[in-house]
Coordinates of C-alpha atoms in Angstrom, one line a residue:
M1 CA 7.8 150.4 205.8
P2 CA 4.7 153.6 206.0
A3 CA 6.1 156.7 206.3
T4 CA 4.3 159.8 208.7
P5 CA 3.9 162.8 206.8
S6 CA 5.6 166.0 208.2
D7 CA 4.0 169.4 208.9
P8 CA 4.7 171.4 205.9
G9 CA 4.9 174.1 208.4
T10 CA 5.5 178.0 208.0
S11 CA 3.2 180.7 208.3
R12 CA 5.0 182.9 206.1
T13 CA 3.4 184.3 203.1
R14 CA 4.6 183.7 199.5
S15 CA 5.2 186.8 197.2
W16 CA 2.5 186.3 194.3
W17 CA 4.6 188.1 192.2
G18 CA 8.5 187.6 193.2
W19 CA 10.6 185.1 194.6
G20 CA 9.9 183.3 197.7
Y21 CA 8.8 185.1 200.8
A22 CA 7.2 188.4 200.4
D23 CA 9.0 189.6 203.8
A24 CA 12.4 188.7 202.6
H25 CA 12.7 190.8 199.7
P26 CA 14.3 194.4 199.6
D27 CA 13.0 197.2 201.2
D28 CA 12.7 200.5 199.3
V29 CA 16.1 201.8 200.9
E30 CA 18.1 198.7 199.7
C31 CA 16.6 198.5 196.1
A32 CA 17.9 201.9 195.4
A33 CA 21.5 201.4 197.0
M34 CA 21.8 198.4 194.8
G35 CA 20.6 200.4 191.8
A36 CA 23.2 203.2 192.6
L37 CA 25.8 200.5 191.3
L38 CA 24.7 200.6 187.7
P39 CA 24.2 203.5 185.8
G40 CA 20.6 204.5 184.1
T41 CA 18.6 203.0 186.6
L42 CA 15.4 204.6 187.9
A43 CA 15.4 207.2 190.4
R44 CA 13.1 205.2 192.8
P45 CA 12.2 201.6 193.0
L46 CA 9.0 200.7 191.2
P47 CA 6.1 199.6 193.5
I48 CA 5.2 196.5 194.6
P49 CA 2.1 195.4 192.6
R50 CA -1.3 195.2 193.9
V51 CA -3.4 192.1 193.0
A52 CA -6.5 194.4 193.0
D53 CA -4.9 196.4 190.2
L54 CA -4.9 193.5 187.9
P55 CA -7.1 192.9 185.0
I56 CA -8.5 189.7 186.4
G57 CA -12.1 189.0 185.2
R58 CA -14.6 186.4 185.7
P59 CA -13.7 182.9 185.0
G60 CA -14.3 181.4 181.7
V61 CA -15.9 178.1 183.0
L62 CA -17.1 176.8 186.2
P63 CA -16.4 173.0 187.3
P64 CA -19.1 171.2 188.0
P65 CA -20.2 170.4 191.7
S66 CA -18.6 167.1 191.8
L67 CA -15.2 168.9 191.6
A68 CA -16.1 172.6 192.8
H69 CA -14.4 171.6 196.1
L70 CA -10.9 171.4 194.8
V71 CA -11.0 174.4 192.6
T72 CA -10.9 178.2 193.6
T73 CA -11.5 181.5 191.6
D74 CA -9.7 183.7 194.6
P75 CA -8.1 186.4 192.5
E76 CA -4.8 186.3 194.6
T77 CA -4.3 182.3 194.0
R78 CA -4.9 182.8 190.1
A79 CA -2.7 185.8 189.9
A80 CA 0.2 183.9 191.8
H81 CA -0.5 181.1 189.5
A82 CA -0.5 183.2 186.2
M83 CA 3.6 183.3 186.0
G84 CA 7.0 181.8 187.3
K85 CA 9.7 183.6 188.8
A86 CA 11.8 184.6 185.8
Y87 CA 12.8 188.1 185.3
R88 CA 10.9 188.4 182.5
D89 CA 7.7 187.4 184.8
I90 CA 8.7 189.7 187.3
I91 CA 9.2 192.7 185.6
R92 CA 5.9 192.1 183.5
S93 CA 4.3 192.0 187.4
L94 CA 6.1 195.0 188.2
R95 CA 4.7 196.9 185.0
G96 CA 1.3 195.4 185.5
R97 CA 1.5 193.2 182.6
P98 CA 0.9 189.8 183.3
G99 CA 0.2 187.1 181.1
R100 CA -3.3 185.0 180.7
I101 CA -4.2 184.8 184.1
P102 CA -5.9 181.3 185.0
D103 CA -9.5 181.1 185.3
L104 CA -9.3 178.6 188.1
V105 CA -6.9 176.9 190.5
A106 CA -7.2 173.5 191.0
R107 CA -5.5 171.4 193.9
P108 CA -6.4 167.6 193.6
T109 CA -5.1 165.2 196.3
D110 CA -5.0 161.8 195.0
D111 CA -4.5 160.4 191.4
Q112 CA -8.1 160.0 191.0
E113 CA -9.0 163.6 191.4
V114 CA -6.2 165.0 188.9
A115 CA -7.8 162.0 186.4
D116 CA -11.4 163.6 187.1
L117 CA -10.3 167.2 186.7
L118 CA -8.4 166.0 183.0
D119 CA -11.6 164.4 182.2
W120 CA -13.8 167.5 182.8
A121 CA -11.2 169.8 181.1
G122 CA -11.0 167.7 178.1
G123 CA -14.7 167.7 177.6
H124 CA -14.8 171.7 177.7
G125 CA -11.9 173.0 176.0
V126 CA -10.0 174.2 178.9
A127 CA -6.1 173.8 178.8
V128 CA -4.5 172.3 182.0
I129 CA -1.1 173.8 183.3
P130 CA 0.7 171.4 185.8
F131 CA 1.9 173.7 188.4
G132 CA 4.3 172.2 191.7
G133 CA 6.1 175.3 193.5
G134 CA 6.0 177.9 190.6
S135 CA 9.6 178.3 190.5
S136 CA 9.5 178.2 186.7
V137 CA 11.9 180.5 185.0
V138 CA 11.7 179.7 181.5
G139 CA 7.8 180.2 181.3
G140 CA 7.1 176.8 181.5
V141 CA 3.6 177.4 183.8
E142 CA 2.3 180.5 181.8
Y143 CA -0.8 180.0 179.1
R144 CA 0.2 181.8 175.9
G145 CA -2.6 182.1 173.2
D146 CA -6.0 181.6 173.1
A147 CA -6.8 178.0 171.8
H148 CA -8.7 177.6 174.5
R149 CA -11.9 178.4 176.4
A150 CA -10.6 178.6 179.8
V151 CA -6.9 177.7 181.5
L152 CA -7.0 175.6 184.9
S153 CA -3.6 175.4 186.6
L154 CA -3.5 172.0 188.3
D155 CA -1.6 173.0 191.4
L156 CA -0.2 169.6 192.9
T157 CA 1.0 170.9 196.4
S158 CA -1.7 169.0 198.2
M159 CA -0.3 165.5 197.0
D160 CA 3.0 166.4 199.2
R161 CA 3.5 162.9 201.4
V162 CA 6.1 160.4 201.5
L163 CA 4.0 157.1 201.1
E164 CA 6.6 154.5 201.5
V165 CA 9.9 153.9 202.4
D166 CA 11.9 150.8 201.5
A167 CA 15.1 150.9 203.6
T168 CA 16.3 147.6 201.9
S169 CA 16.5 148.9 198.8
R170 CA 17.2 152.6 199.9
S171 CA 14.3 154.3 198.1
A172 CA 10.9 155.8 198.6
R173 CA 7.5 156.5 197.1
I174 CA 7.1 159.9 196.8
Q175 CA 4.2 161.9 195.9
A176 CA 5.2 164.6 193.5
G177 CA 4.0 167.8 194.8
A178 CA 6.2 167.6 197.8
L179 CA 8.4 170.6 198.4
G180 CA 11.7 170.3 199.0
P181 CA 11.6 171.0 202.8
V182 CA 8.7 168.8 203.2
L183 CA 10.0 166.0 201.4
E184 CA 13.7 166.1 203.4
A185 CA 11.5 166.4 206.8
Q186 CA 10.2 163.2 206.2
L187 CA 12.9 161.7 205.0
R188 CA 14.8 162.5 208.1
P189 CA 13.7 160.1 210.9
H190 CA 14.9 157.2 208.4
G191 CA 18.3 158.9 208.4
L192 CA 17.8 159.5 204.5
T193 CA 17.9 162.2 202.1
L194 CA 17.1 162.3 198.5
R195 CA 20.3 164.9 198.3
H196 CA 18.8 166.9 195.5
F197 CA 19.2 170.8 196.5
P198 CA 18.6 173.1 193.4
Q199 CA 18.7 176.9 194.5
S200 CA 14.7 176.8 194.7
F201 CA 14.5 173.7 196.8
E202 CA 12.5 175.6 199.3
F203 CA 9.6 176.7 196.6
S204 CA 10.0 173.8 193.8
T205 CA 8.6 170.1 194.2
L206 CA 9.5 166.7 193.1
G207 CA 7.3 166.7 190.5
G208 CA 8.6 170.0 188.9
W209 CA 12.0 168.8 189.1
L210 CA 11.2 165.4 187.6
A211 CA 8.8 167.2 184.7
T212 CA 12.1 170.3 183.9
R213 CA 14.8 167.4 184.4
A214 CA 16.4 170.0 187.5
G215 CA 19.9 170.3 188.2
G216 CA 20.9 169.9 192.1
H217 CA 23.2 172.2 193.5
Y218 CA 26.0 169.6 193.9
A219 CA 28.5 169.7 191.5
T220 CA 30.0 166.1 190.0
V221 CA 28.3 162.9 190.1
H222 CA 24.7 162.8 190.7
T223 CA 23.9 166.7 189.7
H224 CA 20.8 165.8 187.7
I225 CA 17.1 164.7 189.3
D226 CA 17.5 161.7 186.5
D227 CA 19.9 159.4 188.3
F228 CA 17.3 159.5 191.1
V229 CA 14.5 158.1 189.2
Q230 CA 13.5 154.2 190.1
S231 CA 10.0 154.3 188.7
L232 CA 7.3 157.5 187.8
R233 CA 3.8 157.3 188.1
V234 CA 2.0 159.5 185.2
V235 CA -1.9 160.5 184.5
T236 CA -2.7 161.5 181.3
P237 CA -6.1 162.0 179.5
A238 CA -5.4 158.5 177.7
G239 CA -5.0 156.7 181.2
A240 CA -2.7 156.7 184.1
G241 CA 0.5 154.1 184.5
T242 CA 3.2 153.4 186.7
S243 CA 6.7 152.3 185.4
W244 CA 8.4 149.2 187.2
R245 CA 10.7 149.5 189.9
L246 CA 14.3 148.4 188.7
P247 CA 18.0 149.8 189.3
A248 CA 18.8 149.1 185.8
S249 CA 16.9 148.1 182.7
G250 CA 17.9 147.8 178.8
A251 CA 14.7 146.8 177.6
G252 CA 14.1 149.6 174.6
P253 CA 13.5 152.9 175.4
S254 CA 12.8 154.1 178.8
P255 CA 9.0 154.8 179.5
D256 CA 10.7 157.1 182.7
R257 CA 12.5 158.9 180.3
L258 CA 10.0 159.8 177.7
F259 CA 8.2 162.1 180.7
L260 CA 11.2 163.0 182.5
G261 CA 11.7 166.6 181.0
S262 CA 8.3 166.7 179.1
E263 CA 7.3 169.4 181.1
G264 CA 3.6 168.5 181.6
A265 CA 3.1 168.4 177.9
L266 CA 2.6 164.7 178.0
G267 CA 0.9 164.1 180.7
V268 CA 0.7 164.9 185.0
I269 CA 3.3 163.2 187.2
T270 CA 1.8 162.1 190.3
E271 CA 4.1 160.3 192.3
A272 CA 7.7 158.5 192.3
W273 CA 9.9 156.1 193.6
M274 CA 13.0 157.8 194.4
R275 CA 16.8 156.5 195.2
L276 CA 18.1 157.7 198.4
Q277 CA 21.4 158.1 200.2
E278 CA 22.4 157.8 203.4
R279 CA 22.5 161.3 205.2
P280 CA 26.3 162.6 205.2
R281 CA 28.3 162.8 208.6
Y282 CA 31.6 164.0 207.4
K283 CA 31.9 166.9 205.5
A284 CA 34.8 169.5 204.9
S285 CA 35.0 172.8 202.5
A286 CA 37.8 175.3 201.3
S287 CA 38.3 178.3 198.9
V288 CA 41.2 178.8 196.8
A289 CA 41.7 182.2 195.0
F290 CA 43.2 182.5 191.7
A291 CA 44.5 186.0 190.1
D292 CA 43.7 185.1 186.7
F293 CA 40.4 183.0 185.7
H294 CA 41.5 180.8 182.9
P295 CA 44.0 178.9 184.6
A296 CA 41.4 178.6 187.5
V297 CA 39.3 176.9 184.9
E298 CA 42.2 174.6 184.3
A299 CA 42.4 173.5 187.8
V300 CA 38.9 173.0 187.7
R301 CA 39.1 170.7 184.6
A302 CA 41.9 168.6 186.4
I303 CA 39.8 168.3 189.8
A304 CA 36.8 167.2 187.5
Q305 CA 39.0 164.6 185.9
S306 CA 40.3 163.0 189.0
D307 CA 38.0 160.2 191.0
L308 CA 37.7 163.1 193.8
A309 CA 34.2 163.7 193.0
P310 CA 33.4 166.7 195.2
A311 CA 30.3 168.1 196.3
N312 CA 31.1 171.4 195.5
C313 CA 33.2 172.8 192.7
R314 CA 32.3 176.0 192.1
L315 CA 34.7 178.7 190.1
L316 CA 33.4 182.5 190.5
D317 CA 35.3 184.9 188.4
A318 CA 36.3 188.1 189.8
G319 CA 32.8 189.7 189.5
E320 CA 31.0 187.3 190.9
A321 CA 33.5 186.4 193.7
A322 CA 33.2 190.1 194.4
L323 CA 29.3 190.4 194.3
S324 CA 28.9 187.1 196.8
G325 CA 31.7 188.9 198.8
A326 CA 34.1 185.9 198.5
S327 CA 36.9 188.0 197.3
H328 CA 37.5 192.0 197.2
D329 CA 40.9 192.0 196.0
G330 CA 40.3 191.0 192.3
S331 CA 40.6 187.4 192.7
A332 CA 38.4 184.7 191.0
V333 CA 37.2 182.2 193.7
L334 CA 37.1 178.3 193.3
V335 CA 34.7 176.7 196.6
L336 CA 35.4 173.3 197.2
G337 CA 33.4 171.2 199.6
F338 CA 33.7 167.3 199.8
E339 CA 31.1 165.2 201.9
S340 CA 30.3 161.6 202.9
A341 CA 28.5 159.1 205.1
T342 CA 30.8 156.6 205.5
A343 CA 34.5 158.3 205.9
P344 CA 36.0 161.2 206.4
V345 CA 37.0 163.5 203.5
E346 CA 39.9 165.6 204.6
D347 CA 42.1 163.9 202.3
R348 CA 39.9 164.3 199.2
L349 CA 40.0 167.8 199.9
A350 CA 44.0 168.3 200.9
T351 CA 44.2 166.3 197.1
A352 CA 42.1 168.8 195.5
L353 CA 43.7 171.8 197.2
E354 CA 47.1 170.7 196.0
L355 CA 45.6 170.2 192.0
A356 CA 44.4 173.8 192.3
R357 CA 47.4 175.1 193.6
S358 CA 50.1 173.3 190.7
H359 CA 47.6 175.5 188.3
G360 CA 48.4 178.9 190.1
G361 CA 46.0 178.5 192.9
S362 CA 46.4 179.7 197.2
G363 CA 44.1 178.3 199.2
E364 CA 44.8 176.2 202.5
A365 CA 42.6 173.1 204.3
P366 CA 40.5 174.4 207.2
P367 CA 41.9 173.7 210.6
A368 CA 40.9 169.7 212.0
D369 CA 39.4 171.4 215.0
R370 CA 35.8 171.1 214.7
D371 CA 34.9 174.5 216.2
A372 CA 37.1 176.4 214.1
P373 CA 35.7 178.9 212.0
A374 CA 34.2 178.0 208.5
D375 CA 36.1 179.7 205.4
A376 CA 35.1 183.2 205.2
A377 CA 34.9 182.8 201.6
V378 CA 32.6 179.8 201.4
S379 CA 30.5 181.4 204.4
A380 CA 30.0 184.5 202.2
W381 CA 29.1 182.5 199.2
R382 CA 26.9 180.2 200.7
S383 CA 25.0 183.5 202.0
A384 CA 24.8 184.9 198.9
F385 CA 23.4 182.1 197.1
L386 CA 20.7 181.9 198.7
R387 CA 19.9 185.7 198.8
M388 CA 20.6 186.1 195.5
P389 CA 17.1 185.7 193.4
Y390 CA 15.6 188.1 196.4
L391 CA 18.1 191.0 195.3
R392 CA 17.3 190.3 191.5
D393 CA 14.1 191.3 192.1
G394 CA 15.2 194.4 194.1
L395 CA 17.0 195.2 191.1
A396 CA 14.0 194.6 188.9
R397 CA 12.2 197.0 190.8
M398 CA 15.3 199.8 190.0
G399 CA 14.4 198.7 186.2
V400 CA 17.6 196.6 185.8
V401 CA 17.4 193.9 183.4
V402 CA 19.1 191.1 184.9
D403 CA 19.4 187.4 184.6
T404 CA 21.2 184.0 184.6
F405 CA 22.0 182.1 180.7
E406 CA 22.9 178.6 182.2
T407 CA 24.6 176.1 180.0
A408 CA 27.1 173.2 179.3
A409 CA 29.9 172.5 176.9
T410 CA 32.8 170.4 176.8
W411 CA 36.1 171.4 177.8
D412 CA 37.3 172.1 174.6
R413 CA 35.0 175.0 173.9
I414 CA 34.6 176.3 177.1
P415 CA 37.5 179.5 176.8
A416 CA 36.1 180.3 173.6
L417 CA 32.4 180.2 174.9
I418 CA 32.9 182.8 178.0
D419 CA 35.0 184.9 176.0
A420 CA 32.1 185.2 173.1
V421 CA 29.5 185.8 175.7
R422 CA 31.2 188.5 177.4
T423 CA 32.0 190.3 174.0
E424 CA 28.7 189.5 171.9
V425 CA 26.4 189.5 174.9
G426 CA 28.0 192.8 176.2
A427 CA 27.7 194.3 172.8
A428 CA 24.1 193.3 172.2
A429 CA 23.5 194.8 175.9
L430 CA 25.1 198.2 174.8
K431 CA 23.0 198.5 171.5
A432 CA 19.7 197.6 173.5
T433 CA 20.2 199.9 176.1
G434 CA 23.1 202.8 175.6
H435 CA 24.8 201.3 178.9
A436 CA 27.8 199.1 179.5
A437 CA 26.4 195.8 180.9
T438 CA 28.3 193.7 183.7
I439 CA 28.5 190.0 182.7
N440 CA 29.9 187.8 185.5
C441 CA 30.6 184.1 184.9
R442 CA 30.7 181.0 187.1
L443 CA 31.4 177.4 186.7
T444 CA 28.9 175.4 188.5
H445 CA 29.0 171.8 187.5
V446 CA 31.7 170.1 186.5
Y447 CA 31.9 166.5 184.5
P448 CA 35.0 164.9 183.0
D449 CA 34.1 166.1 179.6
G450 CA 32.8 169.1 180.0
A451 CA 31.4 172.0 182.6
A452 CA 28.5 174.2 183.4
P453 CA 29.3 178.1 182.7
Y454 CA 26.3 180.0 184.2
F455 CA 26.5 183.7 183.0
T456 CA 24.7 186.8 184.8
V457 CA 23.9 189.4 183.1
A458 CA 22.8 192.9 184.5
V459 CA 22.4 196.3 182.9
A460 CA 20.0 199.1 183.1
G461 CA 16.8 199.0 181.1
R462 CA 14.7 201.0 178.8
P463 CA 12.0 202.3 181.4
G464 CA 8.3 200.7 180.8
D465 CA 10.6 198.1 177.9
E466 CA 12.5 196.4 179.8
V467 CA 11.2 193.0 178.5
A468 CA 12.2 193.9 174.9
V469 CA 15.7 194.4 175.8
W470 CA 15.6 191.1 178.0
D471 CA 14.4 189.4 174.4
D472 CA 17.3 191.3 172.6
I473 CA 19.8 190.3 174.9
K474 CA 18.5 186.7 175.0
A475 CA 18.7 186.5 171.3
A476 CA 22.2 187.0 171.5
A477 CA 23.0 184.7 174.0
S478 CA 21.2 181.9 172.2
D479 CA 23.1 182.4 169.2
V480 CA 26.4 182.4 171.2
L481 CA 25.6 179.4 172.5
Q482 CA 24.1 177.7 169.3
R483 CA 27.3 178.7 167.5
H484 CA 29.6 177.3 170.0
R485 CA 27.3 173.9 170.3
A486 CA 26.4 174.6 174.3
T487 CA 23.3 173.6 175.5
I488 CA 20.6 175.9 175.5
T489 CA 19.8 175.2 179.5
H490 CA 21.9 172.8 181.7
H491 CA 19.8 173.2 184.8
H492 CA 16.3 172.8 184.1
A493 CA 13.6 173.1 181.6
V494 CA 13.3 174.4 178.0
G495 CA 9.6 176.3 178.8
R496 CA 8.6 178.5 176.3
D497 CA 11.3 180.8 176.6
H498 CA 14.4 178.5 175.5
R499 CA 11.9 176.6 173.1
P500 CA 13.9 177.9 170.3
G501 CA 17.1 177.1 171.1
Y502 CA 15.9 173.4 171.9
D503 CA 14.6 172.9 168.7
L504 CA 17.9 173.6 166.8
Q505 CA 19.8 171.2 169.4
R506 CA 17.2 168.2 169.0
P507 CA 17.4 165.6 165.7
E508 CA 14.3 166.0 163.7
P509 CA 13.5 162.2 164.1
F510 CA 13.6 162.8 168.0
A511 CA 11.0 165.4 167.7
L512 CA 8.8 163.4 165.6
A513 CA 8.9 161.1 167.8
L514 CA 8.2 163.5 170.8
R515 CA 5.0 164.9 168.4
A516 CA 4.0 161.0 168.0
A517 CA 4.1 160.6 171.5
K518 CA 1.9 163.6 172.4
D519 CA -0.7 162.9 169.9
A520 CA -1.0 159.3 171.5
L521 CA -0.9 160.5 175.1
D522 CA -2.8 163.6 175.1
P523 CA -5.4 163.3 172.6
H524 CA -7.8 166.3 173.9
R525 CA -4.2 168.3 173.5
I526 CA -5.0 170.2 176.8
L527 CA -1.9 169.5 178.7
N528 CA 0.3 172.7 179.1
P529 CA 0.1 173.3 175.0
G530 CA 3.2 174.4 173.8
V531 CA 5.7 174.3 176.0
L532 CA 8.0 171.6 174.8
I533 CA 6.0 169.6 171.9
D534 CA 3.9 171.0 169.5

């Protein structure tokens, strides 16, 4: 049946330099208060950068009249498309040192306009970088180099409709530029949901999730966007194509898998048929406190290897728990949550709590009364989870180097990996800055054979030299991950910043196949050059 487009509906202004909405950022007083918690930070926050102060030159090329209505050269729009939202991007913006600012920003509304823009760019030496919500944290939307005459940022957010819903097969055909809230608003009248909620949900698109193989918020079962893909449509300089809609197929290498995670290096994903789920009606959550982190890890493994399949199974170490307000007594905290569209989930939660208590945890199921207050630790964690990117930007204004390294490894490697990251990355931060770093750990996603530990590092940087400090810390973290055979990224993308680590973990025959695919699909070598495949 046809689907009705929804109103994207918000009058709030996006920050061109930082995360999210401009009016949600910490003010100077809050920034200073956060900075006071770490030694060596700046005396006052760095000022909010102004687009007028950036070195934005005249475009190196202009589109033909037939495409002019799709393209803008507005300085603020160009600045907002120059980088993603990684710490490295934020601090460069604050210091007035952005990378190559695109010459043009285009907003096509359909496949033909995408194809027309690619054809023009290919004939005029213009690099094209597909752009969704701009929430990239790995350098994936940034042009680096000087091999092209000009750079075009291809913003797909005008292609944001749910075009068709197949209620029988429980799937929908959705344009790739749909931001998370826009997509879900159009599915809600059908009683359906994609149920993919990364932390960037509000500021990222379906196409971005697909191109970066994004992980969602849920801890088990359907954790990555790959699980929901039924079919893709892709436009490349060599032509456009759509894979068949199938529930499963063993017919050779999957064409969808070729483009999932390709980060715009092979073509532009313009729409996809996605598998949907009924909206959950039953929910239950609780928290469990642990005096020691390592027994808590064993509790999480037991739950992951059961058949309980929690929607949330997030373990916070003592530092992470204190930062989020989930604990104030030095305890590690396990946040558990279950949901279902078809049956109550209280029994599954009770069984998970019993497993956690058998490993030394303390926690009880919430009262059955629907009007009872929510678990305080769960509520505190949820609020902090949504607020955290804004707080990171506030710390950056105080000269703090703060970033999260997310990885995944098998259970047998997890304890040694956690200890090594804390020891070696801490030593690298101390050497680079002269200050002791705060390093917190959390397990965010769990699988029967392993888990995804995420490490947040915060340390006062060298004023004006924060990117070099970030490089040193990241190099140390990457070395630890490689030695412990942990992935360079669990949750999203490789981009330019994770590229060296990715090269170490991929077999050379696979690398050769990727290069051949790019040569075949991108003969003009104009699409997002150098992100994933050289």
